Structures are given as structure tokens and as C-alpha cells.
Coordinates of C-alpha atoms in Angstrom, one line a residue:
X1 CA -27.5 -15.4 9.9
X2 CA -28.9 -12.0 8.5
X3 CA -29.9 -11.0 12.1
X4 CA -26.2 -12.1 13.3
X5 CA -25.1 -9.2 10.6
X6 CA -27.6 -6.6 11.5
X7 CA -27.2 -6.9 15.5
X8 CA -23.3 -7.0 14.9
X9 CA -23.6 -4.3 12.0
X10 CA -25.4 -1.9 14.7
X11 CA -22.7 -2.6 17.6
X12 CA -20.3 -1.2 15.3
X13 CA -21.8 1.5 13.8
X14 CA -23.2 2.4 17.2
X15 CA -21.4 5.7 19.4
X16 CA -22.4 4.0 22.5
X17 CA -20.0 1.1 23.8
X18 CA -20.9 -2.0 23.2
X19 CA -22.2 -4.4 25.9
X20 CA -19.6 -6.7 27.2
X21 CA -21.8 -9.2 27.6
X22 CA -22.5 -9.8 24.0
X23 CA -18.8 -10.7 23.6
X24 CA -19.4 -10.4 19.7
X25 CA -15.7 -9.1 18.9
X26 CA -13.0 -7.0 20.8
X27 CA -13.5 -3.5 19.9
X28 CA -10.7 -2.1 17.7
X29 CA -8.0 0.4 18.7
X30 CA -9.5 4.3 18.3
X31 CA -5.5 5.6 17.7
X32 CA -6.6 8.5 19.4
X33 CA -3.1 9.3 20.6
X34 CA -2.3 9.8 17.0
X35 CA -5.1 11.3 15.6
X36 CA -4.2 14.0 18.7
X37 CA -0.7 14.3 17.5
X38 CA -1.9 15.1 14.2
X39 CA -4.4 18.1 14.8
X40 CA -1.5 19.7 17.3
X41 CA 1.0 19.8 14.5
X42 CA 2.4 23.1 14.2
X43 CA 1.7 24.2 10.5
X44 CA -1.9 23.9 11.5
X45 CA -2.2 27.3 12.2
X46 CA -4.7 30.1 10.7
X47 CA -1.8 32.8 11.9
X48 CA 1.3 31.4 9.9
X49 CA 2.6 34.2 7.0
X50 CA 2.3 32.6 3.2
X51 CA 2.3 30.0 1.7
X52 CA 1.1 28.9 4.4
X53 CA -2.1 29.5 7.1
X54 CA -5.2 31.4 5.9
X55 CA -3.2 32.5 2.8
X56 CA -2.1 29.0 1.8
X57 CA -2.6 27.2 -1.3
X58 CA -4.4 23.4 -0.6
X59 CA -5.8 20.5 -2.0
X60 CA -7.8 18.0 -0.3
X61 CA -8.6 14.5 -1.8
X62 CA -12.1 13.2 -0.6
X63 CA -11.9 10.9 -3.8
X64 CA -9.5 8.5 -2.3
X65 CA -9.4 4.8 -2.3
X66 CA -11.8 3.3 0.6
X67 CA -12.7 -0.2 1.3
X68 CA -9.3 -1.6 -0.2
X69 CA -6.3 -2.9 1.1
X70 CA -3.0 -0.9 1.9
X71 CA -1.3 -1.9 -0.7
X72 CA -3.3 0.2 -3.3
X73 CA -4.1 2.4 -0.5
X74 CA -0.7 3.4 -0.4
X75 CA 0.0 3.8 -4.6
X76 CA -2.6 5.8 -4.6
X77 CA -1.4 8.1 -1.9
X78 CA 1.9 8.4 -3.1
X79 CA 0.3 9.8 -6.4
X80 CA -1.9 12.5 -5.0
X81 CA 0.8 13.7 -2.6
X82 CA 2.9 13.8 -5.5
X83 CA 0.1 15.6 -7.6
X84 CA -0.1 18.3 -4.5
X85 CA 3.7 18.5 -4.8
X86 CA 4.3 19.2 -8.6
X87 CA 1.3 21.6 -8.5
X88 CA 3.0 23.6 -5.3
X89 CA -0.3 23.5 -3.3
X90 CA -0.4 21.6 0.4
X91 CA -1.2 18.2 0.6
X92 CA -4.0 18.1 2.8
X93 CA -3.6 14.4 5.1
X94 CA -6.5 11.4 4.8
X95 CA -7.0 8.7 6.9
X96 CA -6.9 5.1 6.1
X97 CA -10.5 4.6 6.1
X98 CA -12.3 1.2 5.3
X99 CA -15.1 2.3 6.2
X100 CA -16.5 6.4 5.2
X101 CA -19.6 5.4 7.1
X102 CA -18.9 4.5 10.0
X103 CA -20.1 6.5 13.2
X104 CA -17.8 4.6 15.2
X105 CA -14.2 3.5 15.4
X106 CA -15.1 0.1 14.0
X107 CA -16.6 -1.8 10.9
X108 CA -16.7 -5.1 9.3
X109 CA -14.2 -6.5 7.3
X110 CA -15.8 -9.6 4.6
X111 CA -18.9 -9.6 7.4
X112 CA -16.8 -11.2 9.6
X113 CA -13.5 -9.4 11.0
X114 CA -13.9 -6.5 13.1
X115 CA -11.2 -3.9 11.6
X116 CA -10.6 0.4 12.2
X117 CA -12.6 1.9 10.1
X118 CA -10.0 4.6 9.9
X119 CA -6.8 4.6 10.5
X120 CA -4.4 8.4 11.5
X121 CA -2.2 7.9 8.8
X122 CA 0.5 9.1 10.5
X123 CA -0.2 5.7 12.5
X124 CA 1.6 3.9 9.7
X125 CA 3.5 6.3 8.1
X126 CA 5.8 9.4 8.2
X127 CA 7.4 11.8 5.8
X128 CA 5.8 14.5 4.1
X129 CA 2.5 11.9 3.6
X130 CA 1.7 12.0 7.4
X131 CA 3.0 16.0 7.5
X132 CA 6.8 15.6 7.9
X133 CA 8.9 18.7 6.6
X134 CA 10.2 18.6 2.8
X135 CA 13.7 18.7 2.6
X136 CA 15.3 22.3 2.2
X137 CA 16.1 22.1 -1.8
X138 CA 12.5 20.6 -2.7
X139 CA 10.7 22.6 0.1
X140 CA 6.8 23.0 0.4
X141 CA 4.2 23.9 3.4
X142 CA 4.0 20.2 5.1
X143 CA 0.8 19.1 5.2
X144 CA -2.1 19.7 7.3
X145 CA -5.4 17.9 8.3
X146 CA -8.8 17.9 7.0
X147 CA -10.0 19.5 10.3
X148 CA -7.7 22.2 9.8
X149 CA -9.0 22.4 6.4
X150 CA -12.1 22.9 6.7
X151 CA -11.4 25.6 9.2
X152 CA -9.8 27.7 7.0
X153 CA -11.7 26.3 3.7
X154 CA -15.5 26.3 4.7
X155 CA -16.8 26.2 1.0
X156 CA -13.9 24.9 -1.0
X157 CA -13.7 25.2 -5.1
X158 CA -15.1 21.7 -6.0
X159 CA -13.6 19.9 -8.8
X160 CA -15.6 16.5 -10.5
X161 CA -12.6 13.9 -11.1
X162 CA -14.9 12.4 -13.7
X163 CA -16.2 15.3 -15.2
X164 CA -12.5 16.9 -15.8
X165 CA -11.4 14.0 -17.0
X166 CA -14.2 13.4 -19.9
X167 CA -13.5 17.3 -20.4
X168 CA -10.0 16.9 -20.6
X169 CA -10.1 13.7 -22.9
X170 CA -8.4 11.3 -20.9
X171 CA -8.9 7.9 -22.0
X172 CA -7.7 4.5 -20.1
X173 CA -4.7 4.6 -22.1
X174 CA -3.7 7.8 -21.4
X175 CA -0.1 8.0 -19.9
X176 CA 0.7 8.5 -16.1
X177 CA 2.7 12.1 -17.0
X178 CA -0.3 13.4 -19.0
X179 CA -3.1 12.7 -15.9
X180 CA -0.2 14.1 -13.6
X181 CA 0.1 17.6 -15.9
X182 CA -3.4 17.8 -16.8
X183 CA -4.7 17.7 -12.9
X184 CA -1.6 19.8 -12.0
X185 CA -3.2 22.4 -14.3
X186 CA -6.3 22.7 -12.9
X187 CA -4.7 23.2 -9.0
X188 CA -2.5 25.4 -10.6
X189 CA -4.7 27.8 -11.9
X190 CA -7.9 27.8 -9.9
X191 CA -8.5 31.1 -8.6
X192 CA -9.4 29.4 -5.3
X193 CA -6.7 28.8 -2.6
X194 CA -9.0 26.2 -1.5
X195 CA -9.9 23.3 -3.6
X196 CA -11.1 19.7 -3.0
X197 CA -12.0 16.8 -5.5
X198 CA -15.2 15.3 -4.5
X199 CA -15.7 12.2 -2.9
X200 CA -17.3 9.5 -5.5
X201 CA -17.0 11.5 -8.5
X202 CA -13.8 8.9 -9.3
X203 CA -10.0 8.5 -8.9
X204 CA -7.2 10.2 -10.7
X205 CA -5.0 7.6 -10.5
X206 CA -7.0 4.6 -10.5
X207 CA -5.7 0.2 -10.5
X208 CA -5.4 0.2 -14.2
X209 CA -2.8 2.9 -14.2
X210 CA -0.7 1.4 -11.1
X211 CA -1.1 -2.6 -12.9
X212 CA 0.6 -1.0 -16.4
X213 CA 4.1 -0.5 -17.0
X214 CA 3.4 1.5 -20.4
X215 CA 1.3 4.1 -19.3
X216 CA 3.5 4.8 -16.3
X217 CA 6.8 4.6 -17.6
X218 CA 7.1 8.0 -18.3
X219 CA 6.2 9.4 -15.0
X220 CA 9.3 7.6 -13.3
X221 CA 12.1 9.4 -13.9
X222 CA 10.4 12.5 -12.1
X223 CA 8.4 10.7 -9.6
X224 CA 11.5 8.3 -8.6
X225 CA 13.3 12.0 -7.6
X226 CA 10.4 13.5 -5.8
X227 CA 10.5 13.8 -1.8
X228 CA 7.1 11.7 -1.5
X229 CA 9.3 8.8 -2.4
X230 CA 12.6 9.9 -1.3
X231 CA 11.9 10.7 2.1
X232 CA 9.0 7.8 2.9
X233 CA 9.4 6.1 6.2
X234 CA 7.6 4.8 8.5
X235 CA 5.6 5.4 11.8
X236 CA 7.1 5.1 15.3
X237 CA 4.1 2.2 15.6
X238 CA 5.6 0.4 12.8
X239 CA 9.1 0.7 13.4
X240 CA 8.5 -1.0 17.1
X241 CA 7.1 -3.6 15.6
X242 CA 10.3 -4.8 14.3
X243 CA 12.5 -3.3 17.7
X244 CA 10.1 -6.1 19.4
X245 CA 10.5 -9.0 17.2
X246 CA 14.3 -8.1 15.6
X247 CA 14.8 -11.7 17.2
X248 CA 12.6 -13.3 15.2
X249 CA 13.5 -12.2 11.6
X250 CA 17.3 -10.8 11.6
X251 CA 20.1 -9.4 14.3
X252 CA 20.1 -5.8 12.3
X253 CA 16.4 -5.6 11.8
X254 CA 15.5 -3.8 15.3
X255 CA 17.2 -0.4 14.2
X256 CA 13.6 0.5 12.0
X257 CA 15.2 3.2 10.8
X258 CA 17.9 2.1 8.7
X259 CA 17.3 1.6 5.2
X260 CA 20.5 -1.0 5.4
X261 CA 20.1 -4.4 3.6
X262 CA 19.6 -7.2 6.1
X263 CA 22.5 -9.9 4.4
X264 CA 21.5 -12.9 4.5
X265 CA 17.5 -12.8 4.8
X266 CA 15.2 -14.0 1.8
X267 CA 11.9 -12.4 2.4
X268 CA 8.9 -13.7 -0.1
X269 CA 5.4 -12.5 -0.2
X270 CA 2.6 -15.3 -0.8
X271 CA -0.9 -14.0 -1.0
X272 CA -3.3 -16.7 -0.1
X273 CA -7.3 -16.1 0.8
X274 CA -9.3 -13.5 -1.9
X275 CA -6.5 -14.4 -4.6
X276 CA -7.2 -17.9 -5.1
X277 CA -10.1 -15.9 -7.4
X278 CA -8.7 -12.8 -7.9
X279 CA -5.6 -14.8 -9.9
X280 CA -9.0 -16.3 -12.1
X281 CA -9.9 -12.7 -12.6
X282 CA -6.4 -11.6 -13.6
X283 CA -6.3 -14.4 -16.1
X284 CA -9.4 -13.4 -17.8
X285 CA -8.4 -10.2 -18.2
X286 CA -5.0 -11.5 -19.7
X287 CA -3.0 -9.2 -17.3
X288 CA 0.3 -8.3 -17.1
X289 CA 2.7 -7.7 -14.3
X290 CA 2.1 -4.7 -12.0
X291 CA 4.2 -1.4 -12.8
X292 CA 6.5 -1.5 -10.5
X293 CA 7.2 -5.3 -11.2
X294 CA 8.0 -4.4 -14.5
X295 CA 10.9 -2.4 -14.5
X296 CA 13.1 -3.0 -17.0
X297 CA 16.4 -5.4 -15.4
X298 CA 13.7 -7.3 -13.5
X299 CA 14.1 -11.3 -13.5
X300 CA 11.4 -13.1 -13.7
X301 CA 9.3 -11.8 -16.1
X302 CA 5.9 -12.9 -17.5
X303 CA 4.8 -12.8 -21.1
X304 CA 0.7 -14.0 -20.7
X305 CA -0.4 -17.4 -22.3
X306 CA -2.0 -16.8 -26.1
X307 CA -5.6 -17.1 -25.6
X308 CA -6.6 -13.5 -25.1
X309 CA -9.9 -13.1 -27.5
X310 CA -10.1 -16.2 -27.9
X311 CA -10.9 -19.8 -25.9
X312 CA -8.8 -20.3 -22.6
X313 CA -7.8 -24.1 -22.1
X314 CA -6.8 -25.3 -18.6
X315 CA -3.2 -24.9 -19.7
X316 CA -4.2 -21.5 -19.9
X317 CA -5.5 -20.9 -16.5
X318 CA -2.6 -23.0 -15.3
X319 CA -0.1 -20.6 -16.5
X320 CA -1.2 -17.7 -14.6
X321 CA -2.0 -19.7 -11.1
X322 CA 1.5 -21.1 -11.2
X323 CA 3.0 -17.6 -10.8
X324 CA 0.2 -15.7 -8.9
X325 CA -1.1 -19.0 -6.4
X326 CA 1.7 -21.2 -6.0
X327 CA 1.8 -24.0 -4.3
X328 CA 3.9 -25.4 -1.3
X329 CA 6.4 -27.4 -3.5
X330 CA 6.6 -25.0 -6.0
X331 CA 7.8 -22.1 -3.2
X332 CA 9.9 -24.6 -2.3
X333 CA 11.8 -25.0 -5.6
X334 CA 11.7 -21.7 -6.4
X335 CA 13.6 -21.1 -2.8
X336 CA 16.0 -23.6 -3.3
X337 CA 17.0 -22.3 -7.3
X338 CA 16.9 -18.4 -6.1
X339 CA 19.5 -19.7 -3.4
X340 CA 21.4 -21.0 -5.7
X341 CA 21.5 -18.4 -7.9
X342 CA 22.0 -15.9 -4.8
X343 CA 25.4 -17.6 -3.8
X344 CA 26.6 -17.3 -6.8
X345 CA 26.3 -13.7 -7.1
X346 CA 28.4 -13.9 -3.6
X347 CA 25.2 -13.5 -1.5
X348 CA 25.0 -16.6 0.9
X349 CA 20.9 -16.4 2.3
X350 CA 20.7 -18.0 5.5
X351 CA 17.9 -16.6 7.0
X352 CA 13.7 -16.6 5.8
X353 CA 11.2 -14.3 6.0
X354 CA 7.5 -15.4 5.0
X355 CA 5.0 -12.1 4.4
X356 CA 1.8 -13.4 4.0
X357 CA -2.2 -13.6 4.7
X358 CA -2.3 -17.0 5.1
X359 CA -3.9 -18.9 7.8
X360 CA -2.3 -20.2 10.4
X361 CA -2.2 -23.9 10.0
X362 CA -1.0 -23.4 6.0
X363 CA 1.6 -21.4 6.9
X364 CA 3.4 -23.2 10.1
X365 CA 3.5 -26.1 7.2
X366 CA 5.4 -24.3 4.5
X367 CA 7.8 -23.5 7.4
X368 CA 8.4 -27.1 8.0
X369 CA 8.8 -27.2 4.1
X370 CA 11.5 -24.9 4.0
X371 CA 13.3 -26.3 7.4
X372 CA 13.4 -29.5 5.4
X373 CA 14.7 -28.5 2.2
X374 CA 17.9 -26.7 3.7
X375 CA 20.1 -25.2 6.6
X376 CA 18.4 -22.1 7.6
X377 CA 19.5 -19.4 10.4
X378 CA 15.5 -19.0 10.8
X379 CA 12.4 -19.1 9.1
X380 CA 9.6 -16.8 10.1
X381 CA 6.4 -15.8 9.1
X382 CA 4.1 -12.6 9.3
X383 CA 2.2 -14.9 11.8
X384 CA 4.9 -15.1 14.0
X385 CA 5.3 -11.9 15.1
X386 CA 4.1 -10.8 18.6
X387 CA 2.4 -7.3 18.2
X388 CA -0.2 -5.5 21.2
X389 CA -3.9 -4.9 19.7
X390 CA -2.8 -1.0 17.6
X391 CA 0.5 -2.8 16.5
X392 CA -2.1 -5.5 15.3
X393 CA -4.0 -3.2 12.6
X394 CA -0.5 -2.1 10.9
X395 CA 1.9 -5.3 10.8
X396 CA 1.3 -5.3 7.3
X397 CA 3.4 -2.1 7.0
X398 CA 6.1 -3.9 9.0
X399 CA 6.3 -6.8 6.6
X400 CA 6.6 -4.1 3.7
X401 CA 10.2 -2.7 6.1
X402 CA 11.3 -6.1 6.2
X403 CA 10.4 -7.0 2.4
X404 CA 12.2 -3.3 1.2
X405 CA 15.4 -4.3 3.1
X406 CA 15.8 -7.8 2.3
X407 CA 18.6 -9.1 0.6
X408 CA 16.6 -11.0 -1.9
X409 CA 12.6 -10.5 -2.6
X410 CA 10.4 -12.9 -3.8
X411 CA 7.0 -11.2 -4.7
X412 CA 3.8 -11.6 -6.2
X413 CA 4.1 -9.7 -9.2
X414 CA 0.4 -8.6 -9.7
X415 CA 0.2 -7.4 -5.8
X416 CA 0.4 -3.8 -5.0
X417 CA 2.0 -4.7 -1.8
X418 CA 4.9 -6.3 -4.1
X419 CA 4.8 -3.9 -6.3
X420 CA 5.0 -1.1 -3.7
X421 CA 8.1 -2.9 -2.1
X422 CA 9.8 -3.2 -5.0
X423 CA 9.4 0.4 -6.0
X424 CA 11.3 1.3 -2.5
X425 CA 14.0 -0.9 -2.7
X426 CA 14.8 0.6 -6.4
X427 CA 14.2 4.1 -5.3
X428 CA 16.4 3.3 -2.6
X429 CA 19.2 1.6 -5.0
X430 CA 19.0 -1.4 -4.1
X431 CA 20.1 -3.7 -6.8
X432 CA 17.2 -4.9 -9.3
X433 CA 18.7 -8.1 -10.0
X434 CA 17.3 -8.8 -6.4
X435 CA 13.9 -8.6 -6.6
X436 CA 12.2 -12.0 -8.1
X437 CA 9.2 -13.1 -8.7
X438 CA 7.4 -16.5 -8.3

């Protein structure tokens, strides 16, 4: 087995291409069309007048998030754009990289799953995130790459994310707006137009701050406003994702778009595989919802089981898993009472929509499930979508379109992929009373 690991380890970190005879896995997509489009955007340009080109103001983040999923992938993102935006310095563009070390295009996902180890981000997103303009009343320099960087920046002011935060005394209580003007400070007034936190020296907005409501409560009223969030959207990749398979999950999904409300569809998210443990962990930490599941008008709500300090009982345990594992007849309930309760608020569902990791078998079953329980338009799952091998690598985005414009939402409330949904569909005004939670 340990040779298995270190001959398939080599394939992939390997430049040369890998001997079809071997058959170990089909190499991943290189997304070299995108990565092309992104170095030929026009604001990466040495000759531009201020703010922009050699005279430009920038901020690259080598500290990001790798090796985790896109779902705090993309909170975290959203944050340091945001940071780049308040301190009026350009954003400077990251991948979506699993895997820093990689010599190749691929890597290894659990030892097991050949995935990218970077993705062009501009492969599943667009906006000012992937270097989209501002709009004119909130205008900045859009963003450029980190080759383009380093052209212009060859020996960057270095800032120490851990360092300037001991320095700066904040604590893991410390409050969302106060991390957001205390790093805005330091861009603001280095002397450097140039400046890059380090890679490994920590996040500035780390998973603590996105799973609690209290410390980023006061951050939203600004942040809901700001053009990171207001004009999101998605890639040209992930919006033909839902042009091919509009059949499959709604008439008015194919226009990707549109951020219209698809009436009728009830889209859930159930995580299955790592949170069959994780949902342990999250109980032993007596955790509450994520931020963005928490806002206040949200149903479903979740007040932890006594027992933090103390001794945890089975009932204890059982509590949590309920809400963050459920099981087939409990989704199955919960459909049938959120229904209910849909119709009468006057919005008849008639059509499913199943966003999940899942395998296969497991899923096709809770489909059956659902079939039997009531008269449904459809009922469709993220494994029954029909996607080419680079539409493969970002189908979780597409869920996330589908999820955001869905009548009704039935998430995980201590997933970032819920949570991140969520935050769109209130930042696009959808109504709050529609997002639910097992």
C-alpha cells in the first residue's frame, strides 16, 4: 500500500506525463484556457497612469486557505478582497490551490482522488474576486495576478499575520470589524506600494471567526453593502453547467445569470462522507450555528445540549447528529413539514433539488424516499448532473447557483457551503424566512 502512495504520489507531482500504461487515474484538467485569460487581462499592465500599473497600491495574500474545501475557500476570499477593498489597495487574484506543492497540475485528494491542485479562479468565479470592474460609485483598480505582481513587486513589504496580530492584541474573541480596521491600517499606511502577507505565518480571518455569529455581527452591515458581495457571480464554466442540465433541476434554471428565484424548487444540502466525524467534533466543542446561519429571522435555530464542561451522555451526542447527520426518514419528515409550511405562506414546491457529497448508491435511495412520500415535478441530485471532465472540478459551485436561487433552502447549518448560500440569498433579498435548516 505505501508503495501504491509513493509511485502514485510521484506520477502526480511529476512534469513529465504520465505513462498511459499505468492507467493509475485520468489526469486532471490544467484550465489553461483560463489561466491564459487571466494573465491577458488588461489592467495587467506596467504602463497604466495611477492607481494603477507601476504606481499602483497592492496587496497580495500568500496566507490563504489551502488544502480545504470551497466552501471556506470562498469565506475566506470574500474577506481578504473585502480587506483590499476598505483599505483602497488592489486585490491581487489566488488560485484555488489544494495543493501549494505541487509541480504538476495534479495532487491527491484523501490518498485516493486525483483532484487540480489549483484551480484559475476565475474558472469558478467572476466579479471583482476573479478581476471584474467595480461598479462606477464604489470604483477601485480591478485586480491583477500574482504573475503580474511580482513583475512590478520583486521584493514586496512583508507583513507576519501572526506577528501583527500578537502585536496588535487580537485575541479569538476579538470582533470581525476590529481584525478588518486593524489590517486595513497596516495596508493603509505602509510606505510600500507593494505589500504581501506571508504564506504560513496564519490567516486573518480564520474558521472560528466565519462559525461565530457574535464576533461577526458587526462587520455586516458594511460588508453586506460592499461590491465583493454585491456584484459576485459566477464563471462562464459554472454558469454552463446549469444551461446543460436546466432540464434536470428547473425550466428557468438555464439562464445562469439571473439571480430570479426558481418557484417551486426545494433545494437541501446533506453533507455525508468526513462529517459523519466532523459532526462528533462539532459536538465536543459544543458549537454553535455558522455566521451566516445565524442571522437573526432565521428558522430553525439551535440552542447546544447542556453538557459543555461537563459529561456528554448519548442524548448529548444525539442532539447534535440529528441536525448536522440526518438520516433518510428524518430528511424525509423534515421535507414533508417544510412543504407544508411552504404552502401555506402561498409557495406551492413541486420540484427537488439534492446538493450533496454523498455516494452514489445512498443518494439514488433518498430519491426514491422522496418520490414516495409525495407528488413531485422532479427530484434531482448533484449526482445527476452530466458535466465534461473541467465542468467536473467546479459542480460544487453550480449546486451553490442552484441552492442561492431556490425557493426554499434546507442547509446544514454548521457547513460553509450553507452558510455561504445563505449569505447570497440575504444579500440578494431574498426572503429569510426561506432558508431552513435540518
Amino acid at each position: 500500500m505505501l508503495a501504491l502512495f509513493l509511485l502514485a504520489s510521484y506520477l502526480l507531482l511529476s512534469p513529465e506525463p504520465w505513462p498511459v500504461s499505468l492507467h493509475i487515474a485520468k489526469r486532471p484538467p490544467d484550465f489553461k484556457a483560463w489561466h491564459d485569460a487571466e494573465l491577458a487581462l488588461p489592467q495587467n499592465n506596467a504602463s497604466l497612469p495611477p492607481p494603477q500599473g507601476r504606481q499602483g497600491r497592492y496587496v497580495r495574500f500568500s496566507n490563504h486557505y489551502t488544502h480545504e474545501g470551497w466552501g471556506n475557500v470562498m469565506q475566506e476570499l470574500l474577506m481578504n478582497a473585502h480587506l483590499a477593498y476598505v483599505a483602497n489597495a488592489t486585490f491581487v487574484m489566488y488560485n484555488y490551490t489544494w495543493d501549494p506543492y505541487a509541480r504538476g497540475d495534479a495532487s491527491l485528494f484523501l490518498f485516493t482522488k486525483v483532484v487540480p491542485a489549483r484551480t484559475p479562479m476565475s474558472a469558478l468565479v467572476a466579479g471583482p474576486v476573479a478581476g471584474g470592474s467595480y461598479p462606477e460609485e464604489a470604483w477601485r483598480p480591478p485586480a491583477v495576478t500574482p504573475e503580474f505582481f511580482e513583475k512590478i513587486c520583486p521584493e514586496p513589504t512583508l507583513f507576519d499575520v501572526s506577528r501583527l496580530k500578537n502585536e496588535s492584541e487580537i485575541h479569538p474573541w476579538t470582533s470581525a470589524s476590529d481584525i478588518m480596521d486593524v489590517f486595513s491600517a497596516h495596508i493603509q499606511t505602509s510606505r510600500d506600494n507593494c505589500m504581501e502577507f506571508k504564506a504560513d505565518t496564519g490567516r486573518i480571518f480564520d474558521w472560528d471567526l466565519f462559525a461565530n455569529v457574535e464576533r461577526m455581527r458587526s462587520l455586516w452591515p458594511t460588508f453586506k453593502h460592499s461590491p465583493i458581495l454585491t456584484e459576485w457571480a459566477w464563471s462562464p464554466l459554472v454558469s454552463s453547467i446549469l444551461r446543460d442540465n436546466y432540464a434536470r433541476i428547473h425550466p428557468l434554471a438555464g439562464d445562469a445569470e439571473s439571480n430570479s428565484i426558481l418557484p417551486g424548487l426545494l433545494a437541501m444540502h446533506i453533507r455525508r462522507g468526513d462529517f459523519v466525524r466532523h459532526c462528533t467534533r462539532l459536538a465536543d466543542r459544543n458549537q454553535t450555528y455558522q455566521a451566516f446561519n445565524a442571522f437573526e429571522g432565521m428558522l430553525d435555530q439551535f440552542v447546544p445540549p447542556r453538557g459543555w464542561g461537563g459529561e456528554r451522555n448519548q442524548a448529548y451526542y444525539d442532539a447534535y447528529r440529528e441536525r448536522c447527520y440526518p438520516e433518510q426518514e428524518a430528511i424525509v419528515a423534515k421535507v414533508s413539514q417544510v412543504r407544508m409550511e411552504a404552502l401555506e405562506q402561498g409557495r406551492p414546491l413541486n420540484r427537488i433539488y439534492v446538493l450533496t457529497n454523498g455516494d452514489a448508491a445512498w443518494t439514488k435511495d433518498l430519491e426514491r424516499e422522496l418520490r414516495g412520500e409525495g407528488e413531485w415535478e422532479s427530484v434531482t441530485s448533484s449526482r445527476d448532473l452530466e458535466v465534461d471532465w473541467e465542468q467536473h472540478f467546479v459542480a460544487q459551485a453550480a449546486d451553490m447557483v442552484i441552492a442561492a436561487r431556490a425557493e426554499i433552502f434546507i442547509g446544514n447549518a454548521w457547513s460553509s457551503l450553507t452558510s455561504n448560500v445563505n449569505m447570497l440569498r440575504v444579500v440578494r433579498g431574498v426572503p429569510i424566512e426561506t432558508s431552513r435548516f435540518w
